[in-house]
mmCIF file of C-alpha atoms and ligand atoms in Angstrom:
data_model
loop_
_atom_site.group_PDB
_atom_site.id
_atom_site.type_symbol
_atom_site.label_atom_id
_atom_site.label_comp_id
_atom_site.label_asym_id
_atom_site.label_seq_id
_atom_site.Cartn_x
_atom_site.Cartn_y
_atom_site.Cartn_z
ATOM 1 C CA UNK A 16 11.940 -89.012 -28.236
ATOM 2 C CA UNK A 17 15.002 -89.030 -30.049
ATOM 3 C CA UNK A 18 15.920 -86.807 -32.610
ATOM 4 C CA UNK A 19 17.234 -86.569 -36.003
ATOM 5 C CA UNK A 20 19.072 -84.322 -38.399
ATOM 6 C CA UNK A 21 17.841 -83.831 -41.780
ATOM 7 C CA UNK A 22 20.678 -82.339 -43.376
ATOM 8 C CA UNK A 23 23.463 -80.882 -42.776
ATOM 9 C CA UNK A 24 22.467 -77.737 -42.564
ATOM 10 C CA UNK A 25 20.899 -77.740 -39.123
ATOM 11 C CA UNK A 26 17.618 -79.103 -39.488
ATOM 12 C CA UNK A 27 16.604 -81.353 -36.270
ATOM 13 C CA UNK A 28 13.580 -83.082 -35.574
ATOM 14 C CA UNK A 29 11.808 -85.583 -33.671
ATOM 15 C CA UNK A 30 12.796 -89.223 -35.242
ATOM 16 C CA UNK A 31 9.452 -89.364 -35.881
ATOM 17 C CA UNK A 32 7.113 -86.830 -37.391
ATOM 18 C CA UNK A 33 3.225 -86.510 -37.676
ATOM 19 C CA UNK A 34 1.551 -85.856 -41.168
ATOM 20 C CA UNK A 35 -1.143 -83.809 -41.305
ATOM 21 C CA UNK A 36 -2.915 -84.507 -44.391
ATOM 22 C CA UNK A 37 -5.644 -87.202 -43.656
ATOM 23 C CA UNK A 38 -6.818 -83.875 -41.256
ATOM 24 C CA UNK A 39 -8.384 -82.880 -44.438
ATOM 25 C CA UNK A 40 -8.010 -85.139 -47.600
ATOM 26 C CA UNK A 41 -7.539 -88.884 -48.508
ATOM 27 C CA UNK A 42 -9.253 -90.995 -45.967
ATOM 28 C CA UNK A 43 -12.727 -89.741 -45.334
ATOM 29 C CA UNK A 44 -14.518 -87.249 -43.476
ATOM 30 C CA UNK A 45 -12.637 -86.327 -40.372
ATOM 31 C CA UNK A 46 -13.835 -84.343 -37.165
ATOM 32 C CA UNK A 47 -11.400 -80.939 -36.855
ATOM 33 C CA UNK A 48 -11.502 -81.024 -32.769
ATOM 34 C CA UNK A 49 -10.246 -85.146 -32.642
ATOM 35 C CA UNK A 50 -7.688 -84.081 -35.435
ATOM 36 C CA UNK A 51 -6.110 -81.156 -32.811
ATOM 37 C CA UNK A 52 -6.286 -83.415 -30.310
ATOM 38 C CA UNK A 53 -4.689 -86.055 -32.410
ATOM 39 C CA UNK A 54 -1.798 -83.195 -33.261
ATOM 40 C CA UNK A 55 -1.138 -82.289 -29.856
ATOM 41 C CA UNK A 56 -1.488 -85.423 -28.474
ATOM 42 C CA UNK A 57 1.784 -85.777 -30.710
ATOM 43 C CA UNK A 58 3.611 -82.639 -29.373
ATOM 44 C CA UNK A 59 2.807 -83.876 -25.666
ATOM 45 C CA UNK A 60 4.998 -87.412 -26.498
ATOM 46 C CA UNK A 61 7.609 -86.006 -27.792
ATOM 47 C CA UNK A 62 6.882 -85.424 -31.835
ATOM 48 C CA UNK A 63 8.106 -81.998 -32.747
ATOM 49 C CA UNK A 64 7.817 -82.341 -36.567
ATOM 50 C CA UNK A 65 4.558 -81.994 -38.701
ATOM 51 C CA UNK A 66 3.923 -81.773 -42.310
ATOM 52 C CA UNK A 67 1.060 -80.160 -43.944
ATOM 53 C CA UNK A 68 0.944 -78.938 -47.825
ATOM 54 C CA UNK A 69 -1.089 -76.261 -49.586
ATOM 55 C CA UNK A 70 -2.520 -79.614 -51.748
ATOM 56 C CA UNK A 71 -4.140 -80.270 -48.197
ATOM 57 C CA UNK A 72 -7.565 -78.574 -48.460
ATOM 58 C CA UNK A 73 -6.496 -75.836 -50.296
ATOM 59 C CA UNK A 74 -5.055 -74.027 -47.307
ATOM 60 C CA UNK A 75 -7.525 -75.602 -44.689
ATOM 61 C CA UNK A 76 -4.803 -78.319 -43.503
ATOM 62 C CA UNK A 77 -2.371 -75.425 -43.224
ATOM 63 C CA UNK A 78 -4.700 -73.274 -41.192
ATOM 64 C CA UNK A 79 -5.877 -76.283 -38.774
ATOM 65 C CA UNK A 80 -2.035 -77.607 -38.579
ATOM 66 C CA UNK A 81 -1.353 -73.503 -37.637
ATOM 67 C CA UNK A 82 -4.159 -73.663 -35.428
ATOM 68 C CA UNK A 83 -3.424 -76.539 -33.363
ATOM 69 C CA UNK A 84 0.104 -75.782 -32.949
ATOM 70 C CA UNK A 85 0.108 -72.354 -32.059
ATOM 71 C CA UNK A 86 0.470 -72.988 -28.607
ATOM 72 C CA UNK A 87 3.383 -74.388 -28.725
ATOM 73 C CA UNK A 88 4.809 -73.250 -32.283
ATOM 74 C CA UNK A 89 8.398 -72.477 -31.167
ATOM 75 C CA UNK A 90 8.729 -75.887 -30.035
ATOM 76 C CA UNK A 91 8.666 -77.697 -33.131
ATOM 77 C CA UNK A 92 9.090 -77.076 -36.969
ATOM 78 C CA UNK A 93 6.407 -77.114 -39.479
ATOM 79 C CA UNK A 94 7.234 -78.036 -42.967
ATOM 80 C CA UNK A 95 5.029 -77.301 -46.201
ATOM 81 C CA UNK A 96 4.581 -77.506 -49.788
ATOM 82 C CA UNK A 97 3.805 -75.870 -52.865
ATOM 83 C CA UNK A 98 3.457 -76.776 -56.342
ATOM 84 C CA UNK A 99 0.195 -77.695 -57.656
ATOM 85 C CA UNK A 100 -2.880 -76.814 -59.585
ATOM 86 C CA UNK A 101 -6.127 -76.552 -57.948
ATOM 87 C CA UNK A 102 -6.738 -79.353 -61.091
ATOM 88 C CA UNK A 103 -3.603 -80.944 -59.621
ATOM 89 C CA UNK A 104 -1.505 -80.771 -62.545
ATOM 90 C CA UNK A 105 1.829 -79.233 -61.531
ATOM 91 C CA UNK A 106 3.068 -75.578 -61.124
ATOM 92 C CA UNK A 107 6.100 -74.493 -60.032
ATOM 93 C CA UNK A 108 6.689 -71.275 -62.166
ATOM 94 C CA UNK A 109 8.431 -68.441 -59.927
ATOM 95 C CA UNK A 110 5.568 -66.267 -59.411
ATOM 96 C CA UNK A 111 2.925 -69.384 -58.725
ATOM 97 C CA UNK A 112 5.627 -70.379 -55.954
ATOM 98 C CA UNK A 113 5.972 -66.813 -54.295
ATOM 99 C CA UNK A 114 1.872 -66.469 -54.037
ATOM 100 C CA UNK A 115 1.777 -69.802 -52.908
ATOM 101 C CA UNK A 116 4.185 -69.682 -50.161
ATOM 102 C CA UNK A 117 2.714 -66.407 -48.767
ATOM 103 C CA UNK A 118 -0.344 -67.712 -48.868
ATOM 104 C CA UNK A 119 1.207 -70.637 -46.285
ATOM 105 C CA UNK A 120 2.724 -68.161 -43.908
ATOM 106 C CA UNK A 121 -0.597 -66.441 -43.699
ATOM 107 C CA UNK A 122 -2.604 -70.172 -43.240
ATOM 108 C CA UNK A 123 -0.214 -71.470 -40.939
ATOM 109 C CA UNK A 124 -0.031 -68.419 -39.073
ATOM 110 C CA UNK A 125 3.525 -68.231 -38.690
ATOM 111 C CA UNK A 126 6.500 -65.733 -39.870
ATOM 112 C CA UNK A 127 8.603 -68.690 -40.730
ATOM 113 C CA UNK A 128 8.223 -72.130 -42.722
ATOM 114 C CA UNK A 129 10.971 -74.482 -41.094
ATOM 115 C CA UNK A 130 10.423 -76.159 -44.223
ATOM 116 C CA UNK A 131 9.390 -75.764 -47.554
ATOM 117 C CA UNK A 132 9.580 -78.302 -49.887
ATOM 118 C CA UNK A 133 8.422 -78.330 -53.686
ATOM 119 C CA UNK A 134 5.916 -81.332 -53.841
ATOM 120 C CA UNK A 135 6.283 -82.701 -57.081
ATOM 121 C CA UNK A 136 8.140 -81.922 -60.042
ATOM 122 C CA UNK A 137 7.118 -79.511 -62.661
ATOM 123 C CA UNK A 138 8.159 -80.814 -66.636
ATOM 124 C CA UNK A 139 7.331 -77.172 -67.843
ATOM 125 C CA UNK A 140 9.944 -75.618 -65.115
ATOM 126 C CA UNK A 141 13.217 -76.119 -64.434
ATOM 127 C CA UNK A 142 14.309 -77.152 -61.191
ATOM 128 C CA UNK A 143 17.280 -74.320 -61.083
ATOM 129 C CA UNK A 144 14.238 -71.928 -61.459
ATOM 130 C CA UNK A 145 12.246 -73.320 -58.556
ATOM 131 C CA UNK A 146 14.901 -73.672 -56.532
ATOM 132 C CA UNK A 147 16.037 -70.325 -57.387
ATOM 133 C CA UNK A 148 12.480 -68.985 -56.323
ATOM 134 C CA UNK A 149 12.583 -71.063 -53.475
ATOM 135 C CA UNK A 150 16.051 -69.438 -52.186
ATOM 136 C CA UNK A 151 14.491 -66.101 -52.017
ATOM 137 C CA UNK A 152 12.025 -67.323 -49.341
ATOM 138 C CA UNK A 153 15.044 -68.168 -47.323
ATOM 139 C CA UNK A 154 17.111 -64.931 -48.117
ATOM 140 C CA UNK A 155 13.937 -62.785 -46.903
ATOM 141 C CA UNK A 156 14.135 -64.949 -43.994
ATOM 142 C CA UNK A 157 10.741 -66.743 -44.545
ATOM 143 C CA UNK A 158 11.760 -70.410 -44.781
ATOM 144 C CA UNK A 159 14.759 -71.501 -42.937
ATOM 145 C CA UNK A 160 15.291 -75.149 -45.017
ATOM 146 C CA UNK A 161 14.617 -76.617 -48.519
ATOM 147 C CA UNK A 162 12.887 -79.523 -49.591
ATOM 148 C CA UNK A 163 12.259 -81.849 -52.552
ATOM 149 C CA UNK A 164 9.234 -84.508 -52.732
ATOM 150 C CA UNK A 165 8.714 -86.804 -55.804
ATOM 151 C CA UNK A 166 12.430 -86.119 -56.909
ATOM 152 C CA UNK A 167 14.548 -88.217 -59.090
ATOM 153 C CA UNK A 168 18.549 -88.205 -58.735
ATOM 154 C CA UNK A 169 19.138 -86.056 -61.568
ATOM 155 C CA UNK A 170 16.377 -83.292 -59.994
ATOM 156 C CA UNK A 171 17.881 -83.594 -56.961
ATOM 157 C CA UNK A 172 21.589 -82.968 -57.742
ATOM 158 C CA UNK A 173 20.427 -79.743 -59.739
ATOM 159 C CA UNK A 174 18.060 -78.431 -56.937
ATOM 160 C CA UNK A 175 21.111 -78.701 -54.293
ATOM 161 C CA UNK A 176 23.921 -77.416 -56.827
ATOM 162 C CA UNK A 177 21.490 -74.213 -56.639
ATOM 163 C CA UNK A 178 20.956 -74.271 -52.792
ATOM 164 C CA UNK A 179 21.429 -77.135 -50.426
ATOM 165 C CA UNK A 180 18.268 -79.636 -49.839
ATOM 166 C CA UNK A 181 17.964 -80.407 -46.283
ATOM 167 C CA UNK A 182 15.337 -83.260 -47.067
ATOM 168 C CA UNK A 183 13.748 -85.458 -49.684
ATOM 169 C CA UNK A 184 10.158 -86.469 -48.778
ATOM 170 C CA UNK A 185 9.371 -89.754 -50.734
ATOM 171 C CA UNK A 186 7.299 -92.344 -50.458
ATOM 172 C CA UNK A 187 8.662 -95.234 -48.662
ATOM 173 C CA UNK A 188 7.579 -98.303 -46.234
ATOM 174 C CA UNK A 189 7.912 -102.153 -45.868
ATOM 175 C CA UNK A 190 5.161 -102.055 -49.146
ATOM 176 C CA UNK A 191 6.931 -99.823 -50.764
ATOM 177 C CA UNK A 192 10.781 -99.844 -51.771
ATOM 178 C CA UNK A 193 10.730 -97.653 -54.455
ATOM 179 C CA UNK A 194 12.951 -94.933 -52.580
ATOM 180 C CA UNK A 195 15.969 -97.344 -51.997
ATOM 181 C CA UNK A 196 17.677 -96.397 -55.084
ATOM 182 C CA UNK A 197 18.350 -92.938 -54.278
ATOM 183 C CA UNK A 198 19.746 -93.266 -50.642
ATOM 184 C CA UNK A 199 23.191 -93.455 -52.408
ATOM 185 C CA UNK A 200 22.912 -89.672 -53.959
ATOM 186 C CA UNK A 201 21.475 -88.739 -50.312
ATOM 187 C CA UNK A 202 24.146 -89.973 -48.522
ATOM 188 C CA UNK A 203 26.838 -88.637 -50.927
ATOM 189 C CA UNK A 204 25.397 -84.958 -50.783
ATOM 190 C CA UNK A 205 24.305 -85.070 -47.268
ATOM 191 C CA UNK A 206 20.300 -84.795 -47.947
ATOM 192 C CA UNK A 207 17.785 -86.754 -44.926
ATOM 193 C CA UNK A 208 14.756 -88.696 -45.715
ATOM 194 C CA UNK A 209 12.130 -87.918 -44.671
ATOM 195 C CA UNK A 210 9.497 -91.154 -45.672
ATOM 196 C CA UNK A 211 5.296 -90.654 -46.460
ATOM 197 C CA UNK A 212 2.925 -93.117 -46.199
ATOM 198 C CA UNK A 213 5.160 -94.873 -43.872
ATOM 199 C CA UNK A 214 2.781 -97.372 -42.680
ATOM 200 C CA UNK A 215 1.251 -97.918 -46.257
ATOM 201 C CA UNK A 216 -1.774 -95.438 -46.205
ATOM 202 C CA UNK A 217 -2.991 -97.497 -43.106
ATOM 203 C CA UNK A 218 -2.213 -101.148 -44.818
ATOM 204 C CA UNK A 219 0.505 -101.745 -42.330
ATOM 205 C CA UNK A 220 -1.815 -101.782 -39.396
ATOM 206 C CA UNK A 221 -3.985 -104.281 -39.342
ATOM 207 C CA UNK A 222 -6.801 -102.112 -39.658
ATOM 208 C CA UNK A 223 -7.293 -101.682 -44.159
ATOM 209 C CA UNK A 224 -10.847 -102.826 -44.616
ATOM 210 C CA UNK A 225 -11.963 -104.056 -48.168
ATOM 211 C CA UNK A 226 -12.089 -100.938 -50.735
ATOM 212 C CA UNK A 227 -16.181 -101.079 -50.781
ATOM 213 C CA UNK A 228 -16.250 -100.157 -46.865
ATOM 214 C CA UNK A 229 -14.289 -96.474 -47.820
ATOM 215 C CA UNK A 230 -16.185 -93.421 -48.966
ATOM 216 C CA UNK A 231 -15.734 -92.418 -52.536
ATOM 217 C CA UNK A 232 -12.965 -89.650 -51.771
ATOM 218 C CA UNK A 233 -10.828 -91.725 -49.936
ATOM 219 C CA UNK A 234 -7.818 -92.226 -51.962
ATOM 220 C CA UNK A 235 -7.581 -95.833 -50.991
ATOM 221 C CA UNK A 236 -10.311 -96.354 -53.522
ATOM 222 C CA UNK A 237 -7.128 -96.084 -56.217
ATOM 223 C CA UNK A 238 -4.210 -97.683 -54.279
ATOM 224 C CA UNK A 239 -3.320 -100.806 -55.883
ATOM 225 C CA UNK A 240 -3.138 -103.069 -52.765
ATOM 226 C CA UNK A 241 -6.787 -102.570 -51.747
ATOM 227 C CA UNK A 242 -7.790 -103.900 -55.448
ATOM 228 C CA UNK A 243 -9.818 -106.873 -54.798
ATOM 229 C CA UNK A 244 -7.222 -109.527 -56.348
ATOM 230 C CA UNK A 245 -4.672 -108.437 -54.591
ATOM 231 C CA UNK A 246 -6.366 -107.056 -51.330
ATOM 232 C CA UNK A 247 -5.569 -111.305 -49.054
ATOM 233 C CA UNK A 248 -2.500 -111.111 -50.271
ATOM 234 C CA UNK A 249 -1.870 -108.160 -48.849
ATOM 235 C CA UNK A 250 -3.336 -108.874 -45.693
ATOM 236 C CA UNK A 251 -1.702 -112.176 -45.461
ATOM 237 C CA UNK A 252 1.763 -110.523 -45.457
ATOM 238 C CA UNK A 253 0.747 -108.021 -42.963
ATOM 239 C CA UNK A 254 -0.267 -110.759 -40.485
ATOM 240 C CA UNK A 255 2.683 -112.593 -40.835
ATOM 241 C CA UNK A 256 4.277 -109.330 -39.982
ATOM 242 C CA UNK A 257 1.695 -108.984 -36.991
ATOM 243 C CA UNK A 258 2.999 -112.188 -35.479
ATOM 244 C CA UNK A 259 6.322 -111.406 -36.075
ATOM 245 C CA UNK A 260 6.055 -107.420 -34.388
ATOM 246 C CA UNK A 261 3.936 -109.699 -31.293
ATOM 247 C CA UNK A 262 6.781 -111.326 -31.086
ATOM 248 C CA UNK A 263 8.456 -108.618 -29.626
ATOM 249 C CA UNK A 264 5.511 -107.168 -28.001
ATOM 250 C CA UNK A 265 4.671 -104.441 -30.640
ATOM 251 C CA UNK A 266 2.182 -103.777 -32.807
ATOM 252 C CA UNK A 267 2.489 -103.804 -36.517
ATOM 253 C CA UNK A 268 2.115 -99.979 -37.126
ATOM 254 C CA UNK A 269 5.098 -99.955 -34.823
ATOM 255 C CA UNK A 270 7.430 -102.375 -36.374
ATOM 256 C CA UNK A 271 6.405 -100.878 -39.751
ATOM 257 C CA UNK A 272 7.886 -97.353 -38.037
ATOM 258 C CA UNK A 273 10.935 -99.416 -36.004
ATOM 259 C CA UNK A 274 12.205 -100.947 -39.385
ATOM 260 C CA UNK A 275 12.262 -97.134 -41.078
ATOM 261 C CA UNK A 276 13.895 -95.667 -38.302
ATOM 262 C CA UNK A 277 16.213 -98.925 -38.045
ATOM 263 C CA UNK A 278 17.025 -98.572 -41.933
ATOM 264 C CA UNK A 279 18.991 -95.592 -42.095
ATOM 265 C CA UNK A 280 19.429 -92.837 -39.362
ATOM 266 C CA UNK A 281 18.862 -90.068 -41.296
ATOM 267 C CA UNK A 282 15.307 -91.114 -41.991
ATOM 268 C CA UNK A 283 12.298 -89.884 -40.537
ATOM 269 C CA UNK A 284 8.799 -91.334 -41.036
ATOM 270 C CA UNK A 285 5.915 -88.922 -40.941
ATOM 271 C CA UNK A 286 2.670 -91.134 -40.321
ATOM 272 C CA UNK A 287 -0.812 -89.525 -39.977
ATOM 273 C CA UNK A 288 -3.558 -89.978 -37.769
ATOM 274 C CA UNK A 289 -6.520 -88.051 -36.748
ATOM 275 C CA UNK A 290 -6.901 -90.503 -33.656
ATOM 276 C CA UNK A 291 -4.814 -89.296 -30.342
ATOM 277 C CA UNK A 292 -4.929 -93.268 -29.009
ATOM 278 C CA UNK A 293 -3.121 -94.211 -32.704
ATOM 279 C CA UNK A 294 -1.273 -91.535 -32.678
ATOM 280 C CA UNK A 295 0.548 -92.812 -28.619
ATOM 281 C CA UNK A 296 0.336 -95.965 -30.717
ATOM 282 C CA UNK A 297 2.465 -94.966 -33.525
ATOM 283 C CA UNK A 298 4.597 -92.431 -31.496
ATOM 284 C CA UNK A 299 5.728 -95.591 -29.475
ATOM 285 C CA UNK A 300 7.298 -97.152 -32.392
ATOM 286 C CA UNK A 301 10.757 -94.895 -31.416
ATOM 287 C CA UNK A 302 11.238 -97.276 -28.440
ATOM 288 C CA UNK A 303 11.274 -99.958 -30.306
ATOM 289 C CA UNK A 304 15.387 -101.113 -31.881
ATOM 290 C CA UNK A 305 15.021 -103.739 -34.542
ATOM 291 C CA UNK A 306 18.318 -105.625 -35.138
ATOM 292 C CA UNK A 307 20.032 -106.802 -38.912
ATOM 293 C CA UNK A 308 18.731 -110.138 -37.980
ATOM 294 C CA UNK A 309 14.708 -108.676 -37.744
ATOM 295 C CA UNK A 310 14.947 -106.683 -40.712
ATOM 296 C CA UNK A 311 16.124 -109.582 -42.684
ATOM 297 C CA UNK A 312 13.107 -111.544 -41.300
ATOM 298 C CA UNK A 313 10.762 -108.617 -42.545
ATOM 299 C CA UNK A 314 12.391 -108.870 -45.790
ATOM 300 C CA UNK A 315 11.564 -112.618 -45.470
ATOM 301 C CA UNK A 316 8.162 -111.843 -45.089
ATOM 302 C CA UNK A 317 7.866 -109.080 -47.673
ATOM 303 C CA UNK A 318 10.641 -109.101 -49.974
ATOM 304 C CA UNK A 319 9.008 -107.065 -53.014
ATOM 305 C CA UNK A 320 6.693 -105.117 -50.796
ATOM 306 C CA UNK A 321 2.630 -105.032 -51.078
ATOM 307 C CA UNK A 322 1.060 -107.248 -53.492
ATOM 308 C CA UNK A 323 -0.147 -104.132 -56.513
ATOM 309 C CA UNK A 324 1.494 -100.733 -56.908
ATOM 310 C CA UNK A 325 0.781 -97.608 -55.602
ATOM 311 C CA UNK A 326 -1.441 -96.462 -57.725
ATOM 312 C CA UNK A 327 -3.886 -98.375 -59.800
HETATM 313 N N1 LIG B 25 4.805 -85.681 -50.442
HETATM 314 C C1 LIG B 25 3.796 -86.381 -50.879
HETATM 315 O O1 LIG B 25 3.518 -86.484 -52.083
HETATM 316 C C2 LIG B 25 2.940 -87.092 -49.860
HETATM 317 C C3 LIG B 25 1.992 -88.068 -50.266
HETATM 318 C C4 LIG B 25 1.255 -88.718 -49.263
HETATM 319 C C5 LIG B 25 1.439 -88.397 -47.934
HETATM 320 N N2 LIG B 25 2.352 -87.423 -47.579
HETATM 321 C C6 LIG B 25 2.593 -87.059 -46.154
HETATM 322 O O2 LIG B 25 2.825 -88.247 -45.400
HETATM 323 C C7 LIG B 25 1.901 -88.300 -44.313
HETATM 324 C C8 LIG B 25 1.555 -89.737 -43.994
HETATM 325 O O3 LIG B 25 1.135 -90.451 -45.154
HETATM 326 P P1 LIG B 25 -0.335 -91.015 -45.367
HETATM 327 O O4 LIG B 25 -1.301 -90.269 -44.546
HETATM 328 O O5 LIG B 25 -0.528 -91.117 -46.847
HETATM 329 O O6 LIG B 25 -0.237 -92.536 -44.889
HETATM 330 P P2 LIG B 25 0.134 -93.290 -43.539
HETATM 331 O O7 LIG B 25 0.648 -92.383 -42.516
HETATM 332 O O8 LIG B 25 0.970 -94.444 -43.982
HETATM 333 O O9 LIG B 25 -1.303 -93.873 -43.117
HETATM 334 C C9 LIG B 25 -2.333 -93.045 -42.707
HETATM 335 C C10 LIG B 25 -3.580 -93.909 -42.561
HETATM 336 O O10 LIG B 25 -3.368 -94.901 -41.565
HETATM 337 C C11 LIG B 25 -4.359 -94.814 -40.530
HETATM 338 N N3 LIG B 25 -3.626 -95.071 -39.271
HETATM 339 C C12 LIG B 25 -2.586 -94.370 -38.766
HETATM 340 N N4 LIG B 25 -2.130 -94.930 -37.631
HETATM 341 C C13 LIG B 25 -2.886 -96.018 -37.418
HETATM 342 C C14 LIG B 25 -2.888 -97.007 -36.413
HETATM 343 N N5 LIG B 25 -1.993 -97.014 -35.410
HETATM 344 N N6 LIG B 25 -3.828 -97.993 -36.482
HETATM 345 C C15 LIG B 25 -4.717 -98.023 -37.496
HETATM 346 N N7 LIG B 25 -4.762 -97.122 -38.490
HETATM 347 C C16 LIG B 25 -3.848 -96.109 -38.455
HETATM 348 C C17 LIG B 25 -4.913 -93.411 -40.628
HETATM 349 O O11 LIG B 25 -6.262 -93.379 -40.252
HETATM 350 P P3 LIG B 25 -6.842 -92.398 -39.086
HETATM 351 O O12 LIG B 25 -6.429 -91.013 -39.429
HETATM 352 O O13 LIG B 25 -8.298 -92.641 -39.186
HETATM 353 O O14 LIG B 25 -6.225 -92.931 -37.820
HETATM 354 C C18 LIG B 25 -4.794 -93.132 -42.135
HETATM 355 O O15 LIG B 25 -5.893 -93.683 -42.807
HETATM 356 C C19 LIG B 25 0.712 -87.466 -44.810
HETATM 357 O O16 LIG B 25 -0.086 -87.024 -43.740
HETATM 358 C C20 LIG B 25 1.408 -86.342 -45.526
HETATM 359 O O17 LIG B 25 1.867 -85.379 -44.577
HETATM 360 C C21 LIG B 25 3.106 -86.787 -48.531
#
């Protein structure tokens, strides 16, 4: 697998990354010993990046993610996140951040967070503060990078002014473009991408049922392009993009992955699976070179993304 730098402060990883949150939240009940497998079946092909946040179970994704990796935990870096209620309103004061964060190290089993990002901002905190909080994780030699998730540009040129951010975790895939607007500011202060829901919470795969067929907890029950008006539209575009990724033998999880990676190089998509056999899948999508011409066909295909926003 190739690798990437996110940052320039010395922060490499696998071009692409494995999230770990669907081990615990978001799409239904999940089975713990298929979800290791699923995580190392990563490490073995080459993915030595994984993303977990305390939001994830409450420290239980944390402590399987710790779990599954400890085998092999100096061979890849772990990033994490702090910054919520248990309501999940925000909090990001100082002292929330530095129980929260020792709380991580002691789920993930680890003396060091390779990266620590703050997952959302806080309106009640400002960023120089949480930044500020953050630093002394890396002083005490406890985090070795910083991150931002859910930033604006104006958040994000105050967070680095206070310490450089080695990454911006947003939400970005062929259904959703809303990160495009800040890849100027990343480029300018040197900041990778690191891109969630990647393959559109499972849309881009040819595998998103109708809403009714999902348990009540799974988030897709709120995600605009499973509402009912707009749930053949969205599966229209994705198999037009299914020929299209046949067309050069690939799946369409993988050309969803090929056209992140083939956007910018400092991005790195972190998809999630609890399945090993989607995971190889997925994993696969690093061989995989799209060209100006493809991506302009994709845009062809989807030029405003999925049909219905995010969120309801
Ligand atoms: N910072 C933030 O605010 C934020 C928000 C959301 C997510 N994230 C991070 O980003 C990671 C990925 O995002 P995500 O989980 O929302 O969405 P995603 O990776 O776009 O999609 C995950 C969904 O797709 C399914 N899937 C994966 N590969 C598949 C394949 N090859 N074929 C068919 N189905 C497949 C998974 O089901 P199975 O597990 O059943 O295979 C799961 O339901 C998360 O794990 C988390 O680490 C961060």
């Amino acid at each position: 697998m190739q690798t990437r730098s996110l940052g320039t402060q010395g922060l490499t990883v696998s071009a692409i990354g494995y999230g770990a949150m669907g081990t615990v939240i978001a799409f239904g009940p999940s089975d713990d010993t298929e979800s290791i497998a699923a995580i190392r079946r990563a490490h073995e092909l080459g993915v030595t990046h994984f993303d977990t946040a305390e939001l994830y179970g409450w420290g239980e994704g944390e402590k399987l993610l710790g779990h599954a990796l400890a085998p092999i935990r100096d061979e890849v870096t772990i990033a994490t996140k702090f910054g919520f209620t248990e309501t999940f309103g925000a909090d990001s004061r100082p002292e929330h951040i530095r129980e929260v964060v020792d709380n991580s190290l002691r789920h993930l089993n680890t003396d060091t967070i390779d990266l620590l990002y703050q997952h959302q901002p806080d309106p009640n905190v400002p960023i120089e503060d949480v930044v500020g909080a953050m630093k002394e994780f890396v002083d005490a030699g406890k985090v070795k990078y910083l991150g931002l998730s859910n930033a604006d540009e104006d958040t994000i040129r105050r967070a680095h002014a206070v310490h450089p951010i080695s990454a911006l975790q947003n939400e970005y895939s062929i259904f959703d473009l809303g990160a495009e607007p800040l890849f100027p500011v990343l480029e300018e202060l040197g900041i990778g991408f690191v891109a969630y829901s990647p393959i559109a919470r499972g849309f881009l795969t040819g595998a998103a049922e109708p809403r009714d067929q999902y348990t009540p907890d799974d988030f897709r029950q709120r995600v605009g392009w499973w509402k009912p008006e707009n749930f053949d539209k969205n599966v229209a575009i994705v198999d037009e993009l299914t020929k299209f990724a046949e067309s050069k033998g690939a799946t369409v999880s993988q050309l969803a992955l090929a056209w992140l990676l083939a956007k910018k190089d400092y991005i790195v998509p972190i998809p999630g699976s609890r399945k090993p056999n989607r995971v190889a899948e997925n994993v696969a999508a690093a061989d995989l070179t799209l060209t100006a011409e493809d991506l302009a066909r994709i845009a062809e295909i989807a030029p405003m993304g999925g049909v219905g926003g995010r969120w309801e």
